[in-house]
XYZ file of C-alpha atoms in Angstrom:
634
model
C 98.137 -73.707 37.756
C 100.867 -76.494 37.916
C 103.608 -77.569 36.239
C 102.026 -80.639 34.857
C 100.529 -80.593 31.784
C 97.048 -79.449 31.928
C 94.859 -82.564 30.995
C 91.477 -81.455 31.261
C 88.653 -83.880 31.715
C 86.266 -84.594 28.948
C 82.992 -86.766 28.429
C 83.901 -90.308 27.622
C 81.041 -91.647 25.780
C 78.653 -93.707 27.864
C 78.937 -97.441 27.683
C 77.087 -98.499 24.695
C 74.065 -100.394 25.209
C 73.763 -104.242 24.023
C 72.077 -104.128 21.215
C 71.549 -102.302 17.829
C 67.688 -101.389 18.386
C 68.872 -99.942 22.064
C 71.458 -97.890 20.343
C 69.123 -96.790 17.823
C 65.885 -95.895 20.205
C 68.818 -94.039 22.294
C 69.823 -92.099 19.952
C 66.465 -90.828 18.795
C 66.201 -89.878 23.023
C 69.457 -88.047 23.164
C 70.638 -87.556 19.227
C 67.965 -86.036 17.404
C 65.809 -83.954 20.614
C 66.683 -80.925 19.235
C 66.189 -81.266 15.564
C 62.609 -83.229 16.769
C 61.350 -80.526 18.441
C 61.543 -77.957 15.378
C 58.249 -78.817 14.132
C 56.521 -76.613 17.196
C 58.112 -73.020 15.568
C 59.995 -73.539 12.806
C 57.466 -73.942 9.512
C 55.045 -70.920 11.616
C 57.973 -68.569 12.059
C 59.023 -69.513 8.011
C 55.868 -68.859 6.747
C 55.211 -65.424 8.884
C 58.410 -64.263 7.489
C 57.163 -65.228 4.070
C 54.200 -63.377 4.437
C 55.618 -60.265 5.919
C 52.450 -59.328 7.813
C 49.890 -59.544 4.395
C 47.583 -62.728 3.563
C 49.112 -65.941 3.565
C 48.892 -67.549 -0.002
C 48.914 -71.372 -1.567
C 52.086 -69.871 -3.137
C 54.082 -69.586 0.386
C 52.553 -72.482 1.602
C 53.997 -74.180 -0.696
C 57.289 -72.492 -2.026
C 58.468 -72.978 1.830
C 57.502 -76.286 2.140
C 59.460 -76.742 -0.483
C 62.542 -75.157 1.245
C 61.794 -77.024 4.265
C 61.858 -80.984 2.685
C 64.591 -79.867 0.684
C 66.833 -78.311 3.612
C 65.946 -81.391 5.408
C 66.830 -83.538 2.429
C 70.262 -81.482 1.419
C 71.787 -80.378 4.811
C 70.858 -83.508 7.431
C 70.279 -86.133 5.223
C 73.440 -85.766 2.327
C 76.085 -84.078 4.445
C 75.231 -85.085 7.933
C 74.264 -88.830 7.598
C 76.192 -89.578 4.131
C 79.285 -87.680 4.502
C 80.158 -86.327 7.901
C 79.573 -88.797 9.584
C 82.629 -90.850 7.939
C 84.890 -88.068 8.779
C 85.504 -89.697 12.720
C 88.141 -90.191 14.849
C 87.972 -93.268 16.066
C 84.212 -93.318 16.245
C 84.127 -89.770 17.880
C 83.107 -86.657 15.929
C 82.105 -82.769 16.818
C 84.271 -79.617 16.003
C 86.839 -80.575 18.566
C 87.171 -83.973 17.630
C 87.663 -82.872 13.811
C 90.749 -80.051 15.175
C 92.320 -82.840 17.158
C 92.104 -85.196 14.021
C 93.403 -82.779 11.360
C 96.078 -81.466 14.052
C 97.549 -85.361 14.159
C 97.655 -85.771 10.467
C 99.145 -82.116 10.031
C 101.182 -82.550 13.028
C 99.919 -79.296 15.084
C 101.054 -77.098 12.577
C 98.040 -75.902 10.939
C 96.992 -72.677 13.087
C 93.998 -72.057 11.188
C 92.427 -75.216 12.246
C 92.538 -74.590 15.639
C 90.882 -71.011 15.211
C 88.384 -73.137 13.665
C 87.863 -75.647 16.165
C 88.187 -72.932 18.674
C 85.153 -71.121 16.473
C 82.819 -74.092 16.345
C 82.934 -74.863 20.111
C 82.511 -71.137 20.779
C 79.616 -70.854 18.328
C 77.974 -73.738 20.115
C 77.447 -72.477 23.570
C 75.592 -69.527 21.908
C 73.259 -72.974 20.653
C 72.850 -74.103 23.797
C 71.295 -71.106 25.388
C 69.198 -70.197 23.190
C 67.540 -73.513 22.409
C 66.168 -74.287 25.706
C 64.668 -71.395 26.097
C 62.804 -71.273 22.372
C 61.954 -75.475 22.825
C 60.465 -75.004 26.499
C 58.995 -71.707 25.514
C 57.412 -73.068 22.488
C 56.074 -75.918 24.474
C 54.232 -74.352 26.932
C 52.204 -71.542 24.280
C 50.363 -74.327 23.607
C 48.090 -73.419 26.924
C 47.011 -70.475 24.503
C 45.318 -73.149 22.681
C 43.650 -74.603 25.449
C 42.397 -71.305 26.967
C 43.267 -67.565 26.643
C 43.534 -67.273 30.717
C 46.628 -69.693 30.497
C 48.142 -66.834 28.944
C 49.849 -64.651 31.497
C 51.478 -67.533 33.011
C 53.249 -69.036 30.011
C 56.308 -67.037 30.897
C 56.877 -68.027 34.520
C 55.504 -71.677 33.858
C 59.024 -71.726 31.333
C 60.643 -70.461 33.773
C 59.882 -72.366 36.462
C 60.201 -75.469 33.998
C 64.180 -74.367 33.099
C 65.341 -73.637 36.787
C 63.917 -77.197 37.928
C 65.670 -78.411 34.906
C 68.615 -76.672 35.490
C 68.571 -77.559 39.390
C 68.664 -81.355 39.283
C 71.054 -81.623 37.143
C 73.867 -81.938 39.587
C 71.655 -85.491 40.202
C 72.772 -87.020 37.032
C 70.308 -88.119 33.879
C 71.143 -91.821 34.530
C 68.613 -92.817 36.171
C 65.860 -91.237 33.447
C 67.754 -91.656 30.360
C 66.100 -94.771 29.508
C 62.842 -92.957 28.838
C 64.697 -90.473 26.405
C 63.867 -92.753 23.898
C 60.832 -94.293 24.081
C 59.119 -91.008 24.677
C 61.009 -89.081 21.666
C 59.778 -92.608 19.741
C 55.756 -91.751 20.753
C 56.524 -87.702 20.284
C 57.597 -88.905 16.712
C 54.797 -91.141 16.374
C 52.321 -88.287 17.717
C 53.605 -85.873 14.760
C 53.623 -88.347 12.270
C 50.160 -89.426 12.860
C 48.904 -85.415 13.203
C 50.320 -84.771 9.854
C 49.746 -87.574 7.602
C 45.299 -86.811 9.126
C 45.606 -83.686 7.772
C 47.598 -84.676 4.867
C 44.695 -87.039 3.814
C 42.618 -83.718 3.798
C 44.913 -82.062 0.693
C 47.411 -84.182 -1.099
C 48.198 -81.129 -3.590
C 50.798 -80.493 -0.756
C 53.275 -83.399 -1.990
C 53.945 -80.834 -5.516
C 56.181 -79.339 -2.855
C 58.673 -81.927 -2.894
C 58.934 -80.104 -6.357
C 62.434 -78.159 -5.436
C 61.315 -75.734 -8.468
C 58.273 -74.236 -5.847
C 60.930 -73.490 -3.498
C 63.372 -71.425 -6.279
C 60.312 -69.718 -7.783
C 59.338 -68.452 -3.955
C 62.757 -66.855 -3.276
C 62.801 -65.539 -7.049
C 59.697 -64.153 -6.188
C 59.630 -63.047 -2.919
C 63.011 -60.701 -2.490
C 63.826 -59.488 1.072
C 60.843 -61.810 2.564
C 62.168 -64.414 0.555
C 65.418 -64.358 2.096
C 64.065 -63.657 6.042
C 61.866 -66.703 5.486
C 65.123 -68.538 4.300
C 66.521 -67.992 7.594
C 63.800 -68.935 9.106
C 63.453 -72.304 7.392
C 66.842 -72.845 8.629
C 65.217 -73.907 12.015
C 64.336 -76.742 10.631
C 67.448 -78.287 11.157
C 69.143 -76.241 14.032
C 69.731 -79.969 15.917
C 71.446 -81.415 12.564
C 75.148 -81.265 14.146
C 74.221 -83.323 16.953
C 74.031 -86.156 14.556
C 77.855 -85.722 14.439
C 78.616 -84.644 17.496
C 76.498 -87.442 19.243
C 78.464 -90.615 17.245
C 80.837 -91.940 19.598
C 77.789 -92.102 22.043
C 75.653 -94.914 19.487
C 77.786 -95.251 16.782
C 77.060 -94.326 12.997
C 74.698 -96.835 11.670
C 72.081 -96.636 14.806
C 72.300 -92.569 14.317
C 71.718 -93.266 10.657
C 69.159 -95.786 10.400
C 67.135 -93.913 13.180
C 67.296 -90.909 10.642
C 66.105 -92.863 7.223
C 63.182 -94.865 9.306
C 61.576 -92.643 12.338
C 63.122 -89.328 12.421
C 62.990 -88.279 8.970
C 59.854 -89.792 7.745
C 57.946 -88.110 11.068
C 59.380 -84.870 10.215
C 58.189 -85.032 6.776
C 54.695 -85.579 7.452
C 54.357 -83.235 10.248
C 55.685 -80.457 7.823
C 53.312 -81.953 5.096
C 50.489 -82.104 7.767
C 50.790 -78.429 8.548
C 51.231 -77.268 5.487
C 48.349 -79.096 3.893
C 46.034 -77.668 6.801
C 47.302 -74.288 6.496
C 46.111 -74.267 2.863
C 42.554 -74.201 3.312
C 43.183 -72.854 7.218
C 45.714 -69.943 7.032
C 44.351 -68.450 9.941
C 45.517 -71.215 11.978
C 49.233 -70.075 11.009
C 49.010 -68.720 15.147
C 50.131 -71.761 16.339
C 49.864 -74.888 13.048
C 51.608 -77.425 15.186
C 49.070 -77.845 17.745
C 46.461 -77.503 15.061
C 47.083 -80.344 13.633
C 45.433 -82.193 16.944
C 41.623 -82.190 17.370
C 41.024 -79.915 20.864
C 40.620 -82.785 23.487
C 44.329 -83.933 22.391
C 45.753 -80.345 23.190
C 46.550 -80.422 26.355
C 47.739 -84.363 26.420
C 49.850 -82.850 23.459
C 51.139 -79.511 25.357
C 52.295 -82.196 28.144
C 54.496 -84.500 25.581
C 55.789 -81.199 24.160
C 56.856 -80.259 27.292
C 58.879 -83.324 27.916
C 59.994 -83.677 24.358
C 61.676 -79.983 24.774
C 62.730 -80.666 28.072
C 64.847 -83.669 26.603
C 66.082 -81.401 23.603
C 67.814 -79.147 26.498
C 69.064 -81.724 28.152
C 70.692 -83.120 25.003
C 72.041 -79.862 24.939
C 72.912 -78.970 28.523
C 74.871 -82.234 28.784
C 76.519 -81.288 25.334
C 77.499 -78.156 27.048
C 79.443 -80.025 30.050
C 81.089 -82.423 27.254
C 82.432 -79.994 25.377
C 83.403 -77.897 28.129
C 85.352 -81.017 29.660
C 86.691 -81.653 25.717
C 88.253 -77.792 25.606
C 89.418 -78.421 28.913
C 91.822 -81.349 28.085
C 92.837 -79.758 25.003
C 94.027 -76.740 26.797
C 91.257 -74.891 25.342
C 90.060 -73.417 28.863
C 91.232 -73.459 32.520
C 90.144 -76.426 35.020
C 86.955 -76.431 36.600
C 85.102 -79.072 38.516
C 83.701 -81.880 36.875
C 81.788 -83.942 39.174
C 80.717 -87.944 37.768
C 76.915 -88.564 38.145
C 77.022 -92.399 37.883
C 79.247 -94.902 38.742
C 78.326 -97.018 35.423
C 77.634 -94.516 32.826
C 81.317 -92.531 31.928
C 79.420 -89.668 30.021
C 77.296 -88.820 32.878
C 78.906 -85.520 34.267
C 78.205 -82.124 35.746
C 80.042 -78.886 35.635
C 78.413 -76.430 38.472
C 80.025 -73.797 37.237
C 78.939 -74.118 33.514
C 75.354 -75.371 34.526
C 74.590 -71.829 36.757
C 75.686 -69.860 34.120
C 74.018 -71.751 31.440
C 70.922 -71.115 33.821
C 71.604 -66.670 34.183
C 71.889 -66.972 30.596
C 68.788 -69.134 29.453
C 66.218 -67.061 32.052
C 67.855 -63.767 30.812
C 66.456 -64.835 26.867
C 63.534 -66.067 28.212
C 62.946 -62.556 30.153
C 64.167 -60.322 27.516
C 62.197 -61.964 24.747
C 59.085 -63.409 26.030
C 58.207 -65.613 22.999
C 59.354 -68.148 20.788
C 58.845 -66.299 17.855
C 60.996 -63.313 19.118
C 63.639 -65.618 20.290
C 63.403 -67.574 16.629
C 65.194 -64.012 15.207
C 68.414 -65.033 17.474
C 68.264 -68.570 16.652
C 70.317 -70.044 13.895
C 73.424 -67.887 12.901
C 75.358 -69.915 15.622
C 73.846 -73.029 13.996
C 74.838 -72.200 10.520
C 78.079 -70.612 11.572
C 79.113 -74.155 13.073
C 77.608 -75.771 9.874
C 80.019 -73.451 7.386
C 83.167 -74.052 9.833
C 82.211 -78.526 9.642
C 82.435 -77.728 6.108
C 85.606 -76.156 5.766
C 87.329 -78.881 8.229
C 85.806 -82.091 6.292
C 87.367 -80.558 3.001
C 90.585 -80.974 4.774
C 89.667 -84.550 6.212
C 89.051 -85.328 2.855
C 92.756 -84.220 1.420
C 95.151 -85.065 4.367
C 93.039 -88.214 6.082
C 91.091 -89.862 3.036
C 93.531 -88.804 0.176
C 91.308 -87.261 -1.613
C 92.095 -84.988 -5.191
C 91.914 -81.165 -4.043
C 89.900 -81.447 -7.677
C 87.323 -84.383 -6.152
C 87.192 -83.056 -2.667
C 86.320 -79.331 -3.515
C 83.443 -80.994 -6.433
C 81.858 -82.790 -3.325
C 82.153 -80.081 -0.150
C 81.591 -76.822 -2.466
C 77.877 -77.494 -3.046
C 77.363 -78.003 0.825
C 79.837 -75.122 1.944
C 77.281 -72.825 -0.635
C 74.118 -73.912 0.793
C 75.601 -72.953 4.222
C 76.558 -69.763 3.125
C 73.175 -68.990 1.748
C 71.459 -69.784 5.562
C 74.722 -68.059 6.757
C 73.349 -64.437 4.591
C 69.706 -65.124 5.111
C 70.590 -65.310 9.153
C 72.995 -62.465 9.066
C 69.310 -60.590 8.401
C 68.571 -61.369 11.835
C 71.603 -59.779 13.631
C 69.941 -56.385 14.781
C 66.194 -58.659 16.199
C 68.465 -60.854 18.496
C 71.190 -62.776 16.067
C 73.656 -60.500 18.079
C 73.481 -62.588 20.605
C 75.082 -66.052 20.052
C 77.790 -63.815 18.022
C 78.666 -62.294 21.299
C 78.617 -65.240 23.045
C 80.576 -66.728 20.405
C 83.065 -63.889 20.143
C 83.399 -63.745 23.758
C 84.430 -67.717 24.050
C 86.440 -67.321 21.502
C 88.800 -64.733 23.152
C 88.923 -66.710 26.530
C 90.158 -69.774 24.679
C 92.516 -67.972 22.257
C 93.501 -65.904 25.614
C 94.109 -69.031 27.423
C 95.851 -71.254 25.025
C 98.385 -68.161 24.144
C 98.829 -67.283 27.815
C 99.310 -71.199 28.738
C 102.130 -71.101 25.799
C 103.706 -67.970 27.472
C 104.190 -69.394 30.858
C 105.241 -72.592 29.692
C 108.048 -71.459 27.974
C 109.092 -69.276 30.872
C 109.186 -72.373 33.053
C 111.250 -74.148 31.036
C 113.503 -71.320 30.877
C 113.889 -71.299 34.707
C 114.428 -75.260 34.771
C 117.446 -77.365 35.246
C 118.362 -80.366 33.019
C 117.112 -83.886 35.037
C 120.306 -85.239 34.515
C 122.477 -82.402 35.456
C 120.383 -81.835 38.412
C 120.698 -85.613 39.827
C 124.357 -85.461 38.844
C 124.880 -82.635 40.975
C 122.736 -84.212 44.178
C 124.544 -87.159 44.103
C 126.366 -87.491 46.580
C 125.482 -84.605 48.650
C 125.807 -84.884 52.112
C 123.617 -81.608 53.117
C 120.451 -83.499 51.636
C 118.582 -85.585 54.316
C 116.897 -88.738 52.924
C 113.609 -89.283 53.803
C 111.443 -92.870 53.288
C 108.614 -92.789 51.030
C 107.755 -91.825 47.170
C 107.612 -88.522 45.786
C 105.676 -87.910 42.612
C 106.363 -84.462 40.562
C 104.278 -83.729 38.163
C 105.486 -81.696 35.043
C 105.227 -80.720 31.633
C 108.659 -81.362 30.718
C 109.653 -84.701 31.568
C 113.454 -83.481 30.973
C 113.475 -80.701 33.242
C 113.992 -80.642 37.121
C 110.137 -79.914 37.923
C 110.027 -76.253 39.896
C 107.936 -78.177 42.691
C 111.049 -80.287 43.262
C 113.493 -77.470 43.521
C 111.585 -76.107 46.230
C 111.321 -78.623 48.212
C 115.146 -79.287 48.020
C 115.570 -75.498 48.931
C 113.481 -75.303 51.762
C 113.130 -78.498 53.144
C 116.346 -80.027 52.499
C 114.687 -83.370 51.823
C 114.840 -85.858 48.884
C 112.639 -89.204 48.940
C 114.086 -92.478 48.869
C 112.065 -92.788 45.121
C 111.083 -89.758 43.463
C 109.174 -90.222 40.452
C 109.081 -87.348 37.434
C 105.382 -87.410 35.947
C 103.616 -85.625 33.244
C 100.235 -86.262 31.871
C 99.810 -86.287 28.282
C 96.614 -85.503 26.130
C 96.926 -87.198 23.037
C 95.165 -86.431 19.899
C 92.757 -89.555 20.217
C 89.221 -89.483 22.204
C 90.404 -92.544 24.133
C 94.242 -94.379 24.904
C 94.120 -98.374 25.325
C 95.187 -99.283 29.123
C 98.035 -101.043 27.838
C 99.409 -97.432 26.185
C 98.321 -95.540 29.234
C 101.670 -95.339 31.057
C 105.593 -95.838 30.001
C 108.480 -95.225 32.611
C 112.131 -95.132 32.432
C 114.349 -96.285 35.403
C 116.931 -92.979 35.554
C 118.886 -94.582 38.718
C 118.134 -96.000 42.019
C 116.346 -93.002 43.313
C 114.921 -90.864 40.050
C 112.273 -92.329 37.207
C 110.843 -91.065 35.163
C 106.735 -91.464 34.262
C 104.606 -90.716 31.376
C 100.659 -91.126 31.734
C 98.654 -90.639 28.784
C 95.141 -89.775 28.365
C 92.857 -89.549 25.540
C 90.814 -85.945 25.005
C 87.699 -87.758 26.169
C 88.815 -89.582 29.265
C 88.834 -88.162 32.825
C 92.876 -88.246 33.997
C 93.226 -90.218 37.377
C 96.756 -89.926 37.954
C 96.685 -93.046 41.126
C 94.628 -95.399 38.851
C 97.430 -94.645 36.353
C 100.401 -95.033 38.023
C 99.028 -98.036 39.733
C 98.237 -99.458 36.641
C 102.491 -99.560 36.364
C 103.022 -101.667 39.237
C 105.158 -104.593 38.400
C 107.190 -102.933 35.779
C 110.425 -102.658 38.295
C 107.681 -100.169 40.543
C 105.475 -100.491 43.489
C 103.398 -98.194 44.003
C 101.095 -97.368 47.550
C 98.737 -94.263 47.780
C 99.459 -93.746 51.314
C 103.269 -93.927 51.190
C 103.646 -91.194 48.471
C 103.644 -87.792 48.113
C 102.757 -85.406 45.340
C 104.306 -82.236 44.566
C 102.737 -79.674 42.357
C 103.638 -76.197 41.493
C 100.605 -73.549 42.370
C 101.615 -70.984 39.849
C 100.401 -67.293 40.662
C 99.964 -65.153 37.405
C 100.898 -61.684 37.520
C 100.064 -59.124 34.503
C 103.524 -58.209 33.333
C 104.365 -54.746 32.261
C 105.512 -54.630 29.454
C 103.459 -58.403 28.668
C 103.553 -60.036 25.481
C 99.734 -60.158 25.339
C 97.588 -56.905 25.150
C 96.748 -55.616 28.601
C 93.206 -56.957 28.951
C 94.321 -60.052 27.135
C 96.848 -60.095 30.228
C 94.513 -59.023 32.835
C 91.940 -61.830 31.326
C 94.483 -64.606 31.488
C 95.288 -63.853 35.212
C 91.983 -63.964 36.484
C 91.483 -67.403 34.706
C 94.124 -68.457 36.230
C 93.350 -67.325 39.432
C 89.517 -69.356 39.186
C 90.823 -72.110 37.513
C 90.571 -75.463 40.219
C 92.962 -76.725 41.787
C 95.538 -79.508 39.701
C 95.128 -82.143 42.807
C 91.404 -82.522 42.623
C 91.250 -82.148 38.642
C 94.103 -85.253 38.436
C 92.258 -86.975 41.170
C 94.653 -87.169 43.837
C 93.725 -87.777 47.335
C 93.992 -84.170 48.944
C 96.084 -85.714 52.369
C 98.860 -86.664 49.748
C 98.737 -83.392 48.198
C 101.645 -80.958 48.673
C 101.809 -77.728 47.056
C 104.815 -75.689 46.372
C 103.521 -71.932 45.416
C 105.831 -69.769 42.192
C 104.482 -66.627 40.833
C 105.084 -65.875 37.002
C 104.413 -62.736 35.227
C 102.595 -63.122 31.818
């Protein structure tokens, strides 16, 4: 660890394309993968639930159908698209971008919203295991279709699919993100086409956009009522990527992509299968692929394939954004984050988050060996993010839009309900797999909670140790035991008006001070991105001391040369190969007695101890590097 504060990298958006179609056909590529790839698992595993094992009935058929337009309609559609979406920060949104908005307008001193920040991010990781391995997996039963001999090699074809994903991705998606789009466009134009020929076959399906069918099914229907609930959920396990995903397109693209391709094709797929299982229940094995005649099955298994393997990339590289996000909020320790392009700022890869994204997605894969067992651990992660959005936007609505607490609990209530009813119906699922994201989840959760609290802890034991800047230069001055040496020195700390530890040191045991020595500390502010003319601010102390400030955004990469250079001019010149940089390599020791729990302790030093090194996260050139080692006991 050093002294400076930690600054963590996260994804800037990409630069956005020229024009409002290309922002629009990217988003349906990137945006809405997951939520588009639903229709292979989520109306067969509903309606299986619904029919608990028995015959399937016009009753179910309908009654779910019902549940699914209307889940589609309520969840993505009024409180993704019409209201969450507003709730941005500066054109950014997610969990993480909602904490670090309500903690600026509450001024950090709302705990609870960081546990809920903290919460959501966790939650999603347990998302973005699990949905590769049900979108890929669901894919490729489609061979079933073709032929039964496909069949025992479904498993390690969706295997061999995820590693190769998971393999290149160290090679960037640049260079194939282009097609995102245009082949989520023809997947949507595929489905929409499949369902609206079988449609033709029974229009009696449309009485389901009747929301009375869906409240007489789960009046009627009791404990399979409630398990198909959480199954309809599915449905819209990709909706907070419509939030998540702004800054990358912006609102309107996200939304009109929504009102004219995404919904409409989701629609009439549902409608497509549902009309064909009514006079085909039997076909409830597999209705998505159905819904093609039997030369298009294998042309179909193929774009399903790629449609799902876009869905997980969505996800993987939602993974490495987030990760870089909690990162330079001081959520979690420093880890590599390698850039992919040289054009495209969002394009990033975390090794160690991609291998054990990779352990984890094979291990479902394995250990379930189906889509429709892996559909029982899908979707309390999903819904648990959805209930935490909730709570947050109430509080957007009351300390950022100045809302009534009287107008802002009318509107959020009826949305914070309907989350809570998936929430229950999921909770069902717990013992056939929902344990899983939970634990994930739960697990996250104490690693940021254990790292945020042990950062705090050694922080304020630094500054305990640390001299006053002023009283320390007073008491050089002057000093004739202090050899002067040519050259800049840059110090980077956390508290600007402290005598940085790395500095001490290298008065102690080298006896040296540079002819300019330069105090820095980095900065995350509570904005996704700071302007270039707010980046850095420094303060001439005397002839040999100033003092530096470089700010950073929680979606920008810190470069601490490109910043300082940036300053030249201002009464400082500034060249890489005539300074030095001094951090402080902290060691953490468990201390007995500690003020953490002992494997809270014990958890915090070994995250420390794999956490990468400050030069190479800040970006400075390793030859100009110079680390002074402390050991702290926490």
């Amino acid at each position: 660890m050093s002294d400076a504060v930690i600054a963590p990298q996260t994804a800037t958006p990409s630069h956005r394309p020229s024009s409002f179609l290309t922002l629009s056909l990217g988003s349906i590529g990137i945006v809405y993968g997951d939520i588009g790839t639903s229709p292979l698992y989520a109306l067969k595993e509903s309606l299986t639930a619904a029919s608990a094992g028995g015959a399937l009935t016009s009753a179910m058929v309908l009654g779910v159908m019902s549940l699914v337009l209307w889940t589609l309609i309520v969840i993505v559609t009024l409180k993704y698209v019409l209201l969450i979406m507003r709730a941005d920060n500066h054109g950014e949104g997610g969990t993480l971008t909602l904490m670090a908005l309500l903690q600026h307008v509450m001024h950090r001193r709302f705990a609870a919203i960081s546990l809920l920040g903290m919460a959501g991010a966790a939650l999603f990781y347990g998302d973005a295991i699990i949905t590769p391995a049900i979108s890929v997996l669901s894919a490729v039963e489609g061979l079933k279709l073709v032929t039964p001999a496909f069949d025992p090699y479904i498993l390690p074809l969706a295997m061999a699919i995820l590693i190769g994903l998971f393999v290149v991705q160290f090679l960037g998606t640049a260079a194939v993100a282009a097609w995102f789009g245009p082949i989520m466009l023809l997947w949507f134009g595929v489905m929409a086409v499949g369902g609206i020929v079988n449609l033709a076959g029974d229009l009696s399906v449309l009485n389901a956009i009747n929301p009375l069918y869906g409240i007489d099914f789960l009046l009627h229907h009791g404990h399979a009522g409630l398990i198909a609930l959480g199954a309809v959920f599915l449905t819209v396990t990709g909706a907070e990527a419509l939030y998540a995903d702004m800054g990358h397109f912006g609102r309107k693209p996200i939304r009109v992509a929504w009102f004219i391709v995404v919904f409409p094709a989701l629609a009439l797929c549902y409608l497509g299968q549902g009309a064909m299982l009514l006079h085909h229940p039997e076909r409830l094995e597999n209705p998505f692929f159905f819904l093609f005649p039997e030369w298009a099955l294998l042309p179909m298994v193929g774009l399903a394939t790629a449609a799902t393997i876009i869905a997980s990339q969505a996800v993987i590289s939602g993974a490495y954004s987030l990760t870089q996000q909690a990162i330079q909020l001081g959520l979690l320790p420093r880890m590599e984050i390698r850039r992919t392009s040289e054009t495209e700022k969002g394009q990033i890869y975390l090794p160690r988050v991609n291998w054990l994204l990779l352990i984890a997605v094979l291990y479902l894969v394995f250990a379930f060996k189906s889509s429709s067992a892996l559909a029982s651990a899908y979707g309390i992660a999903v819904t648990g993010t959805m209930v935490i959005t909730s709570i947050m936007a109430y509080f957007v609505m009351r300390k950022c839009w100045h809302w009534s607490a009287a107008v802002a609990a009318l509107v959020i209530t009826p949305f914070i309900a309907v989350d809570l009813i998936f929430l229950m119906a999921n909770m069902l699922k717990i013992f056939e797999g929902g344990w899983i994201p939970l634990l994930i989840g739960g697990g996250l959760m104490a690693v940021m909670i254990t790292w945020r609290r042990g950062s705090k802890i050694v922080a304020r034991k630094t500054v305990r140790d640390e001299v006053d800047l002023n009283d320390f230069i007073a008491s050089i001055s002057g000093s004739s035991s202090i050899s002067r040496v040519r050259g800049v020195a840059v110090f980077l700390t956390g508290t600007p008006n402290s005598t940085p530890t790395s500095l001490m040191h290298n008065l102690k045991h080298n006896k040296v001070l540079h002819e300019k020595n330069v105090i820095l500390s980095v900065v995350t502010e509570d904005v996704p991105r700071v302007p270039e003319h707010e980046r850095s601010s420094i303060e001439i102390v005397n002839d040999r001391f100033s003092r530096m400030t470089l700010r950073f955004g929680y979606m920008e990469s810190p470069n601490v040369p490109k910043g300082i250079a940036a300053c030249q001019g201002r009464d400082f010149n500034f060249d890489i190969m005539n300074t030095s940089f001094f951090l402080s390599r902290r060691v953490i020791r468990p201390a007995t007695p500690s003020e953490m729990p002992r494997w809270q302790s014990l958890l915090f030093a070994n995250m420390a101890k794999w956490a990468d090194d400050a030069s190479l996260y800040f970006r400075i050139p390793t030859g100009r590097a110079v680390e002074v080692g402390m050991q702290i006991n926490a």
